[in-house]
JSON list of C-alpha atoms in Angstrom, two decimals:
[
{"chain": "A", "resi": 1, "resn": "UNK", "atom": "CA", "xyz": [211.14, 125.38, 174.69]},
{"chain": "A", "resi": 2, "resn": "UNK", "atom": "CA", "xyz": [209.47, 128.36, 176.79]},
{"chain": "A", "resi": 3, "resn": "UNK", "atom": "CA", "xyz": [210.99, 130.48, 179.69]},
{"chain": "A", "resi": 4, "resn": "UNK", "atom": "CA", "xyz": [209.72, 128.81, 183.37]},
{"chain": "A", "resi": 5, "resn": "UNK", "atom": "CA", "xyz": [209.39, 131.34, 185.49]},
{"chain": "A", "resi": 6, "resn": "UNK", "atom": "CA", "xyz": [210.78, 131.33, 189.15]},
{"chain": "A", "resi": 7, "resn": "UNK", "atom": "CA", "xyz": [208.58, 131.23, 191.93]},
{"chain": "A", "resi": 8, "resn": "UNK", "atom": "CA", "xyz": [210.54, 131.85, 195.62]},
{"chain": "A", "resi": 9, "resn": "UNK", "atom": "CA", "xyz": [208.79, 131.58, 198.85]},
{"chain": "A", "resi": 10, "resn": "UNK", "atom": "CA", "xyz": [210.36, 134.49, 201.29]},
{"chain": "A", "resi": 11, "resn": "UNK", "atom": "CA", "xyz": [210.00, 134.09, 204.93]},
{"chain": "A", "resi": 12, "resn": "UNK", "atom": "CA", "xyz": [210.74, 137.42, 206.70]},
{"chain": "A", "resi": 13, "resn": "UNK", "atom": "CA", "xyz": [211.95, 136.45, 210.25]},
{"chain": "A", "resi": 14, "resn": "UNK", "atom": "CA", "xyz": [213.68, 139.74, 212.32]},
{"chain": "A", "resi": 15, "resn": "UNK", "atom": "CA", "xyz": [215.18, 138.97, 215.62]},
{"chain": "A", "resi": 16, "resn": "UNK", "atom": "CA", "xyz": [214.27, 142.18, 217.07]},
{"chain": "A", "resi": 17, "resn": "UNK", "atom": "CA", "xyz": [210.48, 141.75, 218.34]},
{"chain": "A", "resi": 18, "resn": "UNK", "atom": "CA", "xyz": [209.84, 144.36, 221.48]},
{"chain": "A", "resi": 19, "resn": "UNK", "atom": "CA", "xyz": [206.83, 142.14, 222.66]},
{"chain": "A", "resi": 20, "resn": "UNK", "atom": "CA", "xyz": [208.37, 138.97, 222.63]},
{"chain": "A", "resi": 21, "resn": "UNK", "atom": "CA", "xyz": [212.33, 138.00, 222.46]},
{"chain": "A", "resi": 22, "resn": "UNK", "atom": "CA", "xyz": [213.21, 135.59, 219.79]},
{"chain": "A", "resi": 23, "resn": "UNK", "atom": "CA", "xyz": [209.51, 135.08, 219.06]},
{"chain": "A", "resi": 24, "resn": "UNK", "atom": "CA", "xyz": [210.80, 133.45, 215.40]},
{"chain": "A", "resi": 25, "resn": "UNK", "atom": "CA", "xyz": [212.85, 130.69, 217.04]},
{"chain": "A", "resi": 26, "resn": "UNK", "atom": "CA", "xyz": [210.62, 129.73, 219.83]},
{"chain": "A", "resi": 27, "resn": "UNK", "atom": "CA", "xyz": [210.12, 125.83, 219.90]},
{"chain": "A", "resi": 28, "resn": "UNK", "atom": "CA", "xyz": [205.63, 125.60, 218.87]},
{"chain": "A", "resi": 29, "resn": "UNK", "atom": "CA", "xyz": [205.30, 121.44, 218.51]},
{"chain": "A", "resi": 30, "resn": "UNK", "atom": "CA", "xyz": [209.14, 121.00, 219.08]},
{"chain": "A", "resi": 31, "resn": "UNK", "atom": "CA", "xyz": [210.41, 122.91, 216.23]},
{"chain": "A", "resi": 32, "resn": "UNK", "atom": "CA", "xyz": [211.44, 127.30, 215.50]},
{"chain": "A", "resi": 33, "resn": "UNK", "atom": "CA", "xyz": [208.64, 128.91, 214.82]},
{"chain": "A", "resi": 34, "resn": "UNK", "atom": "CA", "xyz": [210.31, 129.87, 211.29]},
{"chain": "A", "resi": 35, "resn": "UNK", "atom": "CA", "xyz": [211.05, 126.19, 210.73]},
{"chain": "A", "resi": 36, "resn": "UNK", "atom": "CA", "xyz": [207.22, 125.42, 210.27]},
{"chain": "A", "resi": 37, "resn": "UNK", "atom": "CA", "xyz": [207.35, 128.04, 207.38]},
{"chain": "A", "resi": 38, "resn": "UNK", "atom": "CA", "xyz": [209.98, 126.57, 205.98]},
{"chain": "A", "resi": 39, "resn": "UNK", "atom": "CA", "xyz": [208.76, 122.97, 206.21]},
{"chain": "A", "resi": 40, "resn": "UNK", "atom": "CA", "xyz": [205.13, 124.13, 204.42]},
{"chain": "A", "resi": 41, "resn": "UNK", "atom": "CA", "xyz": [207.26, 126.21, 201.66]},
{"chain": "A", "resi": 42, "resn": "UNK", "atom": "CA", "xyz": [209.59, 123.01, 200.49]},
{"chain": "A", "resi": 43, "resn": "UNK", "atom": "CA", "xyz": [206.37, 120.91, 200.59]},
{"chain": "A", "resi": 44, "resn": "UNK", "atom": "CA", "xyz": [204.80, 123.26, 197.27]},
{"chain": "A", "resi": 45, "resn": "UNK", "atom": "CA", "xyz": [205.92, 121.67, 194.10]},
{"chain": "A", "resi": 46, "resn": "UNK", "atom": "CA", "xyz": [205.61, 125.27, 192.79]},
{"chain": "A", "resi": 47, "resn": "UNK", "atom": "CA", "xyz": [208.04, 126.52, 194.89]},
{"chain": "A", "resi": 48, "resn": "UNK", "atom": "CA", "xyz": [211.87, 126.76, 193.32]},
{"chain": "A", "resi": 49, "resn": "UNK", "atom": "CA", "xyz": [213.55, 128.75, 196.57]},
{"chain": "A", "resi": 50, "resn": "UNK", "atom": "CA", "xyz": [212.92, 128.96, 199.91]},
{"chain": "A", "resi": 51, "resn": "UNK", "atom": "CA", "xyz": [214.93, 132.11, 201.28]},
{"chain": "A", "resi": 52, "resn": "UNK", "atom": "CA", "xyz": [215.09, 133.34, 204.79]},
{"chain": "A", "resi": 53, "resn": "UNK", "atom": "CA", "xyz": [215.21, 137.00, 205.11]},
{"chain": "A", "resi": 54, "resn": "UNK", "atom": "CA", "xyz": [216.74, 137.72, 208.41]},
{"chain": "A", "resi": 55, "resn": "UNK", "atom": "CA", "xyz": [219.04, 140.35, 210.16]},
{"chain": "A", "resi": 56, "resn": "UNK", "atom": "CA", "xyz": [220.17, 137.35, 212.81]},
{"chain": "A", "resi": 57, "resn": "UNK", "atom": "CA", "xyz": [223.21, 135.13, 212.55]},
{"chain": "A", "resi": 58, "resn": "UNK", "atom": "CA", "xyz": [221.44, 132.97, 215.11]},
{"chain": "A", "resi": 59, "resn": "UNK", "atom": "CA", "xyz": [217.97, 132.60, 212.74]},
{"chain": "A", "resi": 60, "resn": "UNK", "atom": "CA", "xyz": [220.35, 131.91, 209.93]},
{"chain": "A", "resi": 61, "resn": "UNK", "atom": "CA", "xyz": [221.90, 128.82, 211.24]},
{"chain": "A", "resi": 62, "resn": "UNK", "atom": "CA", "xyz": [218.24, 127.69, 211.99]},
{"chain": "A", "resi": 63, "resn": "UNK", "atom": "CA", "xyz": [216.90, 128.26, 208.51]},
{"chain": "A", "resi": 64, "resn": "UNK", "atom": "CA", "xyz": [219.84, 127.13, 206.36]},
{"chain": "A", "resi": 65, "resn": "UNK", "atom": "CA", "xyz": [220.19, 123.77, 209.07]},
{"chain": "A", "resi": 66, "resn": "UNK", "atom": "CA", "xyz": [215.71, 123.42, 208.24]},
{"chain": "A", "resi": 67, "resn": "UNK", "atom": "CA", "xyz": [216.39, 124.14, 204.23]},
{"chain": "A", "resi": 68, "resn": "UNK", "atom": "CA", "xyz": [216.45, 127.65, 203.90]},
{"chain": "A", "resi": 69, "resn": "UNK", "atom": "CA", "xyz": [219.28, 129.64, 202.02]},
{"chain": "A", "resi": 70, "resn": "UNK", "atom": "CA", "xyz": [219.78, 132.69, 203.64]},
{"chain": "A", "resi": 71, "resn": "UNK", "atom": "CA", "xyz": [222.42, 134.46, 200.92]},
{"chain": "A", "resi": 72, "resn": "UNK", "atom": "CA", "xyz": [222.74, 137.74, 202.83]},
{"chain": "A", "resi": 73, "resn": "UNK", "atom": "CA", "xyz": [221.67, 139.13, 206.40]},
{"chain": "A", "resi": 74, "resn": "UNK", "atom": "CA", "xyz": [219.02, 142.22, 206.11]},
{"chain": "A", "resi": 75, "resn": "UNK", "atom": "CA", "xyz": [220.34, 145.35, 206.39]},
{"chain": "A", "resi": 76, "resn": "UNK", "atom": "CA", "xyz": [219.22, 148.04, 209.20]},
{"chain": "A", "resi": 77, "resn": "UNK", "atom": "CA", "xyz": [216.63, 149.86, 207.27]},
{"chain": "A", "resi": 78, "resn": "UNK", "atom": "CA", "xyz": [215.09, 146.48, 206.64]},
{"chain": "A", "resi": 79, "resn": "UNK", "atom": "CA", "xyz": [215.31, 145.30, 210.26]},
{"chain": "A", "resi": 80, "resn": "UNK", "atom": "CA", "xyz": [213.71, 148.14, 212.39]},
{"chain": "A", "resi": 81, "resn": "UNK", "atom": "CA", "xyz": [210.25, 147.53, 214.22]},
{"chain": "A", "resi": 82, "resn": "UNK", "atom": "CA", "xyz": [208.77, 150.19, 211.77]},
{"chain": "A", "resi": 83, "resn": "UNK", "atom": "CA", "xyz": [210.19, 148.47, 208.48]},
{"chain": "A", "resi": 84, "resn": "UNK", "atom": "CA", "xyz": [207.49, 147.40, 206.00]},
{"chain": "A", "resi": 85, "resn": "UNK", "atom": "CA", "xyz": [207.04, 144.39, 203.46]},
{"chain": "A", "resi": 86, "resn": "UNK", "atom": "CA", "xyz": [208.37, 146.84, 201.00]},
{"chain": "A", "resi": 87, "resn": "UNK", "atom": "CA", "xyz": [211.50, 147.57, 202.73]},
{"chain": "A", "resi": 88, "resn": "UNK", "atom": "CA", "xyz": [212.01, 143.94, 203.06]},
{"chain": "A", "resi": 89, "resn": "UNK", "atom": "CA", "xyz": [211.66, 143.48, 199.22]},
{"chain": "A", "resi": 90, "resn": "UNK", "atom": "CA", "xyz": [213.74, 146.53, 198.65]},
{"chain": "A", "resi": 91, "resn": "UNK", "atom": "CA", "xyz": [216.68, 145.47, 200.64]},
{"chain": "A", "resi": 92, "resn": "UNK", "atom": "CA", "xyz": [216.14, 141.94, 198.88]},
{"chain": "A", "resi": 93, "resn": "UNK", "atom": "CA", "xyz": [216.41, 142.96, 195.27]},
{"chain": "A", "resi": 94, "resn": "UNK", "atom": "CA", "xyz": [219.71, 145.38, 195.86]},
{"chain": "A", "resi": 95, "resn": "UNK", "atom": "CA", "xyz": [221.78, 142.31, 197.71]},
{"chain": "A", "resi": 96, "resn": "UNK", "atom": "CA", "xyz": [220.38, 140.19, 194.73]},
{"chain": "A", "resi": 97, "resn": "UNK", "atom": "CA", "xyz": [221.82, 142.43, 192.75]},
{"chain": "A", "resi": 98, "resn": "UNK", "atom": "CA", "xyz": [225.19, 142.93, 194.21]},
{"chain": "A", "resi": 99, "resn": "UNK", "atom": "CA", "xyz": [225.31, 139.32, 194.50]},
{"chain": "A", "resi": 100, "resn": "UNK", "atom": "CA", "xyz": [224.49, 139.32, 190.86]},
{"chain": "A", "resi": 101, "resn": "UNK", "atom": "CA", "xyz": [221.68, 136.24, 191.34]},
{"chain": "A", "resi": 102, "resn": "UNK", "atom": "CA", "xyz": [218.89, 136.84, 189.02]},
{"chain": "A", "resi": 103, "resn": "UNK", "atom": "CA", "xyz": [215.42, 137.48, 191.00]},
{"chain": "A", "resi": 104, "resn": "UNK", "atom": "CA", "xyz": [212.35, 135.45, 191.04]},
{"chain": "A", "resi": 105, "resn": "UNK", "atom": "CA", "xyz": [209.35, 136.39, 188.90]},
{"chain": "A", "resi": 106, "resn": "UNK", "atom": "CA", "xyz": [207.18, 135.84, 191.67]},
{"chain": "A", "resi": 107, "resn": "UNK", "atom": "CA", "xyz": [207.20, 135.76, 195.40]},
{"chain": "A", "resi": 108, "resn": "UNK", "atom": "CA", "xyz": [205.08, 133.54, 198.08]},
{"chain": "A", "resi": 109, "resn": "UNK", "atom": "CA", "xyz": [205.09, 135.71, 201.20]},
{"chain": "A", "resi": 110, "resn": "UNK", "atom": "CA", "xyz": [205.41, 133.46, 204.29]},
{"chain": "A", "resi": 111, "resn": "UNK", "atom": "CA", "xyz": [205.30, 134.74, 207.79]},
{"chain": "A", "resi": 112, "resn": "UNK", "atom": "CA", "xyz": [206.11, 132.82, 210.30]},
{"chain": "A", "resi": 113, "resn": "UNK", "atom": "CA", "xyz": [204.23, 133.94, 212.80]}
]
C-alpha cells in the first residue's frame, strides 16, 4: 500500500488591513469574507485540511465555527502589512514543528479576498 500524500488548503486572513478594517470578516452574500474560502476549500475532495492562518482571536472563532482549524495564531513577523507569502509559510512550518504535526506535501493557496 503506497504513501498518500497530504494536500492542505491555507487561507491567509490578517486582521490588520490599513485600507479597510476587518476587510476578512466583512459579511459579502451574508457570510465573512474568509468563510467563502473556507466553504470552496471543504468542497475539493482533494483537499485533507483546511487551516486558517491568522494573527486574530476574533478571525479564529470565525474560521474554526465555518470548518477551519486554526492550531496556532501567526506570529508578528508574519502579520505586518509588508509580510510576504513566504513569511506566512515560514511562520507555518516552525509552529508545525513545535507543535510536532507533520506538514502537508502540498499546499492550495486561498485568499480570501
Amino acid at each position: 500500500m503506497g504513501y498518500k500524500k497530504k494536500l492542505w488548503a491555507i487561507i491567509p486572513a490578517r486582521s490588520g488591513s490599513k485600507s479597510l478594517k476587518n476587510k476578512n470578516i466583512i459579511k459579502f452574500l451574508n457570510k465573512p469574507l474568509l468563510v467563502h474560502s473556507i466553504n470552496f476549500a471543504k468542497k475539493l475532495k482533494f483537499v485533507d485540511k483546511v487551516i486558517l492562518s491568522t494573527d486574530s482571536k476574533k478571525y479564529k472563532k470565525v474560521g474554526e465555527k465555518n470548518g477551519a482549524e486554526v492550531p496556532f495564531l501567526r506570529s508578528k513577523k508574519a502579520s505586518s502589512s509588508n509580510s510576504m507569502e513566504e513569511d506566512v509559510l515560514e511562520d507555518l512550518r516552525k509552529n508545525l514543528n513545535k507543535q510536532k504535526i507533520i506538514p502537508p506535501d502540498y499546499v492550495l493557496w486561498l485568499r480570501p479576498t
